[in-house]
Coordinates of N, CA and C and ligand atoms in Angstrom, one line a residue:
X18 N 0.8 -1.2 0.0 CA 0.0 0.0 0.0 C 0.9 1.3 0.0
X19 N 1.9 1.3 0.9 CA 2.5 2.6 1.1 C 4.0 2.7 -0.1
X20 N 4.1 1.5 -0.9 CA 4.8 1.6 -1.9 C 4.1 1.8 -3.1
X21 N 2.8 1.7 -3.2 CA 1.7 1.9 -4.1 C 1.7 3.9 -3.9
X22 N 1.7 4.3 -3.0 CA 1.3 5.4 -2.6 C 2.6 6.3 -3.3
X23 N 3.8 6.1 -2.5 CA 5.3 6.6 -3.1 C 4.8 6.4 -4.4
X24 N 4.8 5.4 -5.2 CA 4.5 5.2 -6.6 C 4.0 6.9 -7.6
X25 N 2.8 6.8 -7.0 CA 1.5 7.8 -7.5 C 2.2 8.8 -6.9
X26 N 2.8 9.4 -6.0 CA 2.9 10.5 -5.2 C 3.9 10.9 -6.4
X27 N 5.1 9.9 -6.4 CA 6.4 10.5 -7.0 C 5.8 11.0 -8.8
X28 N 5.0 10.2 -9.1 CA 4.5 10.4 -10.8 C 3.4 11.3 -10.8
X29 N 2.8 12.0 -9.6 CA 2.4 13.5 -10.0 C 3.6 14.2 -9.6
X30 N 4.7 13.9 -9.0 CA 5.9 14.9 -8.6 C 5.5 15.5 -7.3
X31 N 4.8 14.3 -6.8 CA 4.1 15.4 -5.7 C 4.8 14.3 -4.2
X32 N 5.0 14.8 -3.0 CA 5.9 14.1 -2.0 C 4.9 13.4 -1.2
X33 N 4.8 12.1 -0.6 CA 4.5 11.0 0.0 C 4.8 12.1 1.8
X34 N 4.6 12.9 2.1 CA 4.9 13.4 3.5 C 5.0 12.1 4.6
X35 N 5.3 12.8 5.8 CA 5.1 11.9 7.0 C 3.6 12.1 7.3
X36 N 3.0 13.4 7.4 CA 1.8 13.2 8.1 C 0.5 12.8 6.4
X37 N 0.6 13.1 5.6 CA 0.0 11.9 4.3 C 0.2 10.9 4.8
X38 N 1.6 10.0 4.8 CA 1.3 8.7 5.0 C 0.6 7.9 6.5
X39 N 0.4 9.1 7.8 CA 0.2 8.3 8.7 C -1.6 8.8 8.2
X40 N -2.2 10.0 8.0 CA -3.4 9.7 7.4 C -3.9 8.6 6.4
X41 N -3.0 8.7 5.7 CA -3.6 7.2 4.4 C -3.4 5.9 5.4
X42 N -2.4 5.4 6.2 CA -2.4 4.6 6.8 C -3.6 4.1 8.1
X43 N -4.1 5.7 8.6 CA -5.2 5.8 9.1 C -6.5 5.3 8.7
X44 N -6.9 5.9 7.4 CA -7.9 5.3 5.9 C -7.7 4.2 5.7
X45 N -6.4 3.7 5.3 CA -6.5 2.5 5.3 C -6.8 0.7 6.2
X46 N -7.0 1.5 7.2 CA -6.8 0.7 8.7 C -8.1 0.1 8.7
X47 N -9.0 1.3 8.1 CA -10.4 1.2 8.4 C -10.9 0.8 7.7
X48 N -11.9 0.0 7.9 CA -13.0 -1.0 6.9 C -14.0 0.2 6.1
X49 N -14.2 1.2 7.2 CA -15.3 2.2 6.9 C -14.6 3.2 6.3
X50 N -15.5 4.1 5.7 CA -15.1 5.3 5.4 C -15.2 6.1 6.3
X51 N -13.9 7.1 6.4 CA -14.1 7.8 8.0 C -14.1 9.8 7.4
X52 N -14.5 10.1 8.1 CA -14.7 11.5 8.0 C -13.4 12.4 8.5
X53 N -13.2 13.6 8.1 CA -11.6 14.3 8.5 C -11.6 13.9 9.7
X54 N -12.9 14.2 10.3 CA -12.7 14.9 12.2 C -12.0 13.5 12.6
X55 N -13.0 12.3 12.1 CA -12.2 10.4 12.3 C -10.8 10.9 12.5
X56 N -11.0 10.9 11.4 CA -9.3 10.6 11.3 C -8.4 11.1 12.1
X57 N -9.0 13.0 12.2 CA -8.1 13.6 13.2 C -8.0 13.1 14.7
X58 N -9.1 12.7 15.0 CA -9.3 12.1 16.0 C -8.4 10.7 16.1
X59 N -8.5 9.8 15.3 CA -7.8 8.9 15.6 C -6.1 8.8 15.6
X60 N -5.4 9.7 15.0 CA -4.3 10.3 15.0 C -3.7 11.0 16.4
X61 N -5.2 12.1 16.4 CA -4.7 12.5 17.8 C -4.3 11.3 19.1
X62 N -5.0 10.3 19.2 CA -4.9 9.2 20.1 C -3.3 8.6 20.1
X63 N -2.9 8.9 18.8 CA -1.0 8.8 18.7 C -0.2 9.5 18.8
X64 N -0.9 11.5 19.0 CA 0.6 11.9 19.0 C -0.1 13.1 19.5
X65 N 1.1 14.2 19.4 CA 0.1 15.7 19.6 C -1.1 15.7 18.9
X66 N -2.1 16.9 19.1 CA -3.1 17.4 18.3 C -2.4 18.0 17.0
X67 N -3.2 17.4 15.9 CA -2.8 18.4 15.1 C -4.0 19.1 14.5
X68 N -3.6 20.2 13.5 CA -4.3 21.3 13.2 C -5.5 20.6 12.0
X69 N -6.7 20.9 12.2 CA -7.1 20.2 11.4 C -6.9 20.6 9.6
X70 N -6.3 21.7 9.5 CA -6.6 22.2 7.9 C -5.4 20.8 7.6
X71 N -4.3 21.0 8.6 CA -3.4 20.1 7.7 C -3.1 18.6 7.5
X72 N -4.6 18.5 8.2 CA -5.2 17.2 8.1 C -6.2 17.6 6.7
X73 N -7.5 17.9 6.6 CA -7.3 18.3 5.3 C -6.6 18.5 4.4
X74 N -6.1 19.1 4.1 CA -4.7 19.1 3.1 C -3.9 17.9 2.6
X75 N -3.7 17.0 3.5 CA -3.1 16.1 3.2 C -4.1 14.9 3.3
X76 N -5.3 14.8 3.5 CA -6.0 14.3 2.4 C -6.5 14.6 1.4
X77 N -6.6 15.7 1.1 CA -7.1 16.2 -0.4 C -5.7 15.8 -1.1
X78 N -4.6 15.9 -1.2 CA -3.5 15.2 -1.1 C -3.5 13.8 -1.7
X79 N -3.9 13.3 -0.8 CA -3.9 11.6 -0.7 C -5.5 11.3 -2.3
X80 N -6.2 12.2 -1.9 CA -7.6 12.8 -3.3 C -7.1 12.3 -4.2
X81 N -6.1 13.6 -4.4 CA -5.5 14.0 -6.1 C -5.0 13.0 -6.3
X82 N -3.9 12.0 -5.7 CA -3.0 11.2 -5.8 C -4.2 9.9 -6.5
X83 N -5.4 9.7 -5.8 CA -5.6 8.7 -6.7 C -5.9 7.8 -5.4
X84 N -5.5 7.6 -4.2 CA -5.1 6.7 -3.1 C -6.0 6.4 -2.3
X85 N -6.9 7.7 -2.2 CA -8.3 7.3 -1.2 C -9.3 8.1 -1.9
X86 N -10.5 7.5 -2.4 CA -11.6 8.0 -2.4 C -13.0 8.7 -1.8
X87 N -13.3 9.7 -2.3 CA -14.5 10.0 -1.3 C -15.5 9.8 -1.3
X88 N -16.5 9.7 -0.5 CA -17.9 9.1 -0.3 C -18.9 10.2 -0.2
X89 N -19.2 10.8 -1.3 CA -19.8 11.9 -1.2 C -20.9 12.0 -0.4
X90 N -21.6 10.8 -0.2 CA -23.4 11.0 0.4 C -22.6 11.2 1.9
X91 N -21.9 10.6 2.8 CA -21.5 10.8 3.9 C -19.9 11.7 4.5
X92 N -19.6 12.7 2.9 CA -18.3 12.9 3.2 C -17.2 12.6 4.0
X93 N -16.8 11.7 3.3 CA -15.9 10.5 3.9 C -14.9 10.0 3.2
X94 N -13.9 9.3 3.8 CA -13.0 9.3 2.8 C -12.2 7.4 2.8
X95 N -12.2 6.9 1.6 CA -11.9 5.3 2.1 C -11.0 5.1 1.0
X96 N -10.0 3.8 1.6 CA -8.9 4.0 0.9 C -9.2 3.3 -0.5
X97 N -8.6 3.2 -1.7 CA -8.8 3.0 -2.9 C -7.9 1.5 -3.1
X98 N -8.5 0.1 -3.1 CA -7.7 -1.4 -3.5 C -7.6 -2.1 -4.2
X99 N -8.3 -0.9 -5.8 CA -8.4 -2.2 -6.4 C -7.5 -1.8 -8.3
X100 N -6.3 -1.0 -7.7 CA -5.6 -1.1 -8.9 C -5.6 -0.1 -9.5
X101 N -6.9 0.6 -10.4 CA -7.4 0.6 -11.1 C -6.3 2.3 -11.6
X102 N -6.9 2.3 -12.8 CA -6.1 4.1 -13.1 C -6.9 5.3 -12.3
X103 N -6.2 6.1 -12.0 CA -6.3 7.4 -11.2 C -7.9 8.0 -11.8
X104 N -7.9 7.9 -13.2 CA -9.2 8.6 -13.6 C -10.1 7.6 -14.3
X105 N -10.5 6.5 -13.6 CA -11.4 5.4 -14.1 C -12.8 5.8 -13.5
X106 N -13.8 5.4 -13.7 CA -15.0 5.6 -13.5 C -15.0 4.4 -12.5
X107 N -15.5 4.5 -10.8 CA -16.0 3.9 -10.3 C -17.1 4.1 -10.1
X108 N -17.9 3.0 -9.3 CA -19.1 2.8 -8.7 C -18.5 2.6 -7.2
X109 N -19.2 3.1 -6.6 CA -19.2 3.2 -4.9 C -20.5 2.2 -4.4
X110 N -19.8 1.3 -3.9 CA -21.2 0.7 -3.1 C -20.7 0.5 -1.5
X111 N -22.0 1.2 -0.9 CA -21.8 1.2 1.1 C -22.5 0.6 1.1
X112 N -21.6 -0.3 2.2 CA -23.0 -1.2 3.2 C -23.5 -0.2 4.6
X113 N -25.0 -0.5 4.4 CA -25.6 0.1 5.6 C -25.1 -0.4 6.5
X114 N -25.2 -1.5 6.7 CA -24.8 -2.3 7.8 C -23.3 -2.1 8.3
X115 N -22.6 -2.2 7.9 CA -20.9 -2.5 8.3 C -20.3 -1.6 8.1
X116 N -20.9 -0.6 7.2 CA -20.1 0.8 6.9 C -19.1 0.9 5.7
X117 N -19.1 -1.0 5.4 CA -17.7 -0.8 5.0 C -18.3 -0.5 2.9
X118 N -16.8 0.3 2.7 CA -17.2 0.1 1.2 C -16.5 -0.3 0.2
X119 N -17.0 -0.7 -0.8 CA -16.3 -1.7 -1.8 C -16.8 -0.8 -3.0
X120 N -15.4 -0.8 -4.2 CA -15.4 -0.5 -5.6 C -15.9 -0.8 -6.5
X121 N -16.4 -0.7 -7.6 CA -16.4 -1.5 -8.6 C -16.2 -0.9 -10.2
X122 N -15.5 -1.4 -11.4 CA -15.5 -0.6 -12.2 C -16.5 -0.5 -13.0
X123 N -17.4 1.3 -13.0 CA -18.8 1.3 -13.8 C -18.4 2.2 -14.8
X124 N -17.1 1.9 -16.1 CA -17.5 2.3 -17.2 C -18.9 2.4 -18.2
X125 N -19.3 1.2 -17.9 CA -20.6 1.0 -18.9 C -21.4 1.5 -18.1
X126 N -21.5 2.5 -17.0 CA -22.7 2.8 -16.1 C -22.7 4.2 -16.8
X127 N -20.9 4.8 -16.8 CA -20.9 6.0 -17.0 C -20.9 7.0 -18.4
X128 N -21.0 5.4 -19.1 CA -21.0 5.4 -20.7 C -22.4 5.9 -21.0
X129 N -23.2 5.0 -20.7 CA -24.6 5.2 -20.9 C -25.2 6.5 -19.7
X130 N -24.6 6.8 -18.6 CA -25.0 8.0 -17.8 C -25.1 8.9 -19.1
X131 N -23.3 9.2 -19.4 CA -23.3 10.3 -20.5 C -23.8 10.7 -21.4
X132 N -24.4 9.5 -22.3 CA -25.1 9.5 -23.3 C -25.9 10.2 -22.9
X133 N -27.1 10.0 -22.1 CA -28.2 10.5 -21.4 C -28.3 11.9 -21.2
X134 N -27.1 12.3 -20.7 CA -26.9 13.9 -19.7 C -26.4 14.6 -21.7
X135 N -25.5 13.9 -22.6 CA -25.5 14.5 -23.8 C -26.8 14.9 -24.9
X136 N -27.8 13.9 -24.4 CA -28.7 14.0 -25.3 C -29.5 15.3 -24.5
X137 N -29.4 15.5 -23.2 CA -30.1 16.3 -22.3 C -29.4 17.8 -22.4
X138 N -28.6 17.7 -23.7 CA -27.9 19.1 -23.6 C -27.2 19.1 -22.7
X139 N -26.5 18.8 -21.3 CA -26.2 19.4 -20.2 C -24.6 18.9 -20.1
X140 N -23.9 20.1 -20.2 CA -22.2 19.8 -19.8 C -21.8 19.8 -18.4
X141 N -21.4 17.6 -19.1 CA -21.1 17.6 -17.7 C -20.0 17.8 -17.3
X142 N -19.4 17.6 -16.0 CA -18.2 18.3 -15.1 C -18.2 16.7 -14.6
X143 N -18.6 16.3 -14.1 CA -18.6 15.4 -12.9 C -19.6 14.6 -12.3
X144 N -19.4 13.2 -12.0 CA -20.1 12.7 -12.0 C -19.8 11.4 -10.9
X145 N -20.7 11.1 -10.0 CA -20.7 10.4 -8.9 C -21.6 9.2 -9.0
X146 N -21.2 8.0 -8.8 CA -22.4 7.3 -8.6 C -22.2 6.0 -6.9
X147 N -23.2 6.5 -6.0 CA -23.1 5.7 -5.1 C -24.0 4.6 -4.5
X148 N -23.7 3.2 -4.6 CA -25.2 2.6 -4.3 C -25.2 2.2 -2.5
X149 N -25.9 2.1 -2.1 CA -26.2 1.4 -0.6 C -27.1 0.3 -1.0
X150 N -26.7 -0.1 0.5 CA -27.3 -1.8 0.5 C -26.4 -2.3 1.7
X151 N -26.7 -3.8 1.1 CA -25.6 -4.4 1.8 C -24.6 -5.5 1.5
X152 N -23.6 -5.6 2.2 CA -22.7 -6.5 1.6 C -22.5 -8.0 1.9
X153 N -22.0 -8.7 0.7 CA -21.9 -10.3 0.7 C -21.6 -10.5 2.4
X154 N -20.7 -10.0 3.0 CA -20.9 -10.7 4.6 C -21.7 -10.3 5.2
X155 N -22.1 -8.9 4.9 CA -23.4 -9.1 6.2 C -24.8 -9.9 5.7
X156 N -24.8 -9.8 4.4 CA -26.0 -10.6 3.7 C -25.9 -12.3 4.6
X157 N -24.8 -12.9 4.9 CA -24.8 -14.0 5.3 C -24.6 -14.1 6.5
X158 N -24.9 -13.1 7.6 CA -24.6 -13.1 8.6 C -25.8 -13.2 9.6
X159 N -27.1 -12.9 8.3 CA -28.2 -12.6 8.9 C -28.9 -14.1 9.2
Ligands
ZN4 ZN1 -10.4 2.9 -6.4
ZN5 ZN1 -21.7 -5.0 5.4

């Protein structure tokens, strides 16, 4: 993971910090997606307080890089496992239940999104797609 991260960091030319990596390592710890204040919080439990912008910052940081994704419906941030290129179209699916969330790649979701928003005249910028539900373990847990 944190050689994956150096990786991406060094090929935007952009530096892998000490406090980036104990954030991403934070994100990554978690099953769930965790919110800045999480994180700050859970950091703070290891060392001094730090300031929260530069806790933001270095996950917006860890954003750009590609490394953790955000969860827009709950602004939150979860780490990114499954390879894929920096600007691929995912699908977001949260489980209600567990918190936790899983990727998936929805080219053909975003293919046909576009089509739709083209025919609708409307230029798009950006585009999110998140499902809820629940997931293969908690479905079998019930
Ligand atoms: Zn990803
Ligand atoms: Zn679940």
């Amino acid at each position: 993971m944190l050689e994956r991260a150096m990786g991406l960091f060094e090929a935007k030319g952009m530096k892998l910090t000490d406090l980036r990596r104990r954030v991403l390592t934070e994100i990554a710890a978690s099953h769930q997606a965790l919110g800045a204040y999480e994180i700050l919080d859970r950091l703070s439990t290891k060392g001094p307080r730090l300031a929260p912008i530069s806790v933001y910052r270095a996950i917006d940081a860890l954003h750009a890089a590609g490394l953790v994704h955000r969860l827009e419906s709950r602004n939150a941030f979860f780490a990114c496992h499954s390879h894929h290129e920096p600007d691929r179209d995912q699908v977001f699916l949260a489980c209600e239940k567990c918190g936790r969330v899983a990727e998936i790649q929805g080219e053909q979701v975003f293919a046909a999104l576009n089509a739709l928003v083209a025919k609708a005249h409307f230029q798009l910028r950006r585009s999110v797609t998140e499902m809820t539900g629940t997931c293969a373990a908690c479905q079998s847990r019930t």
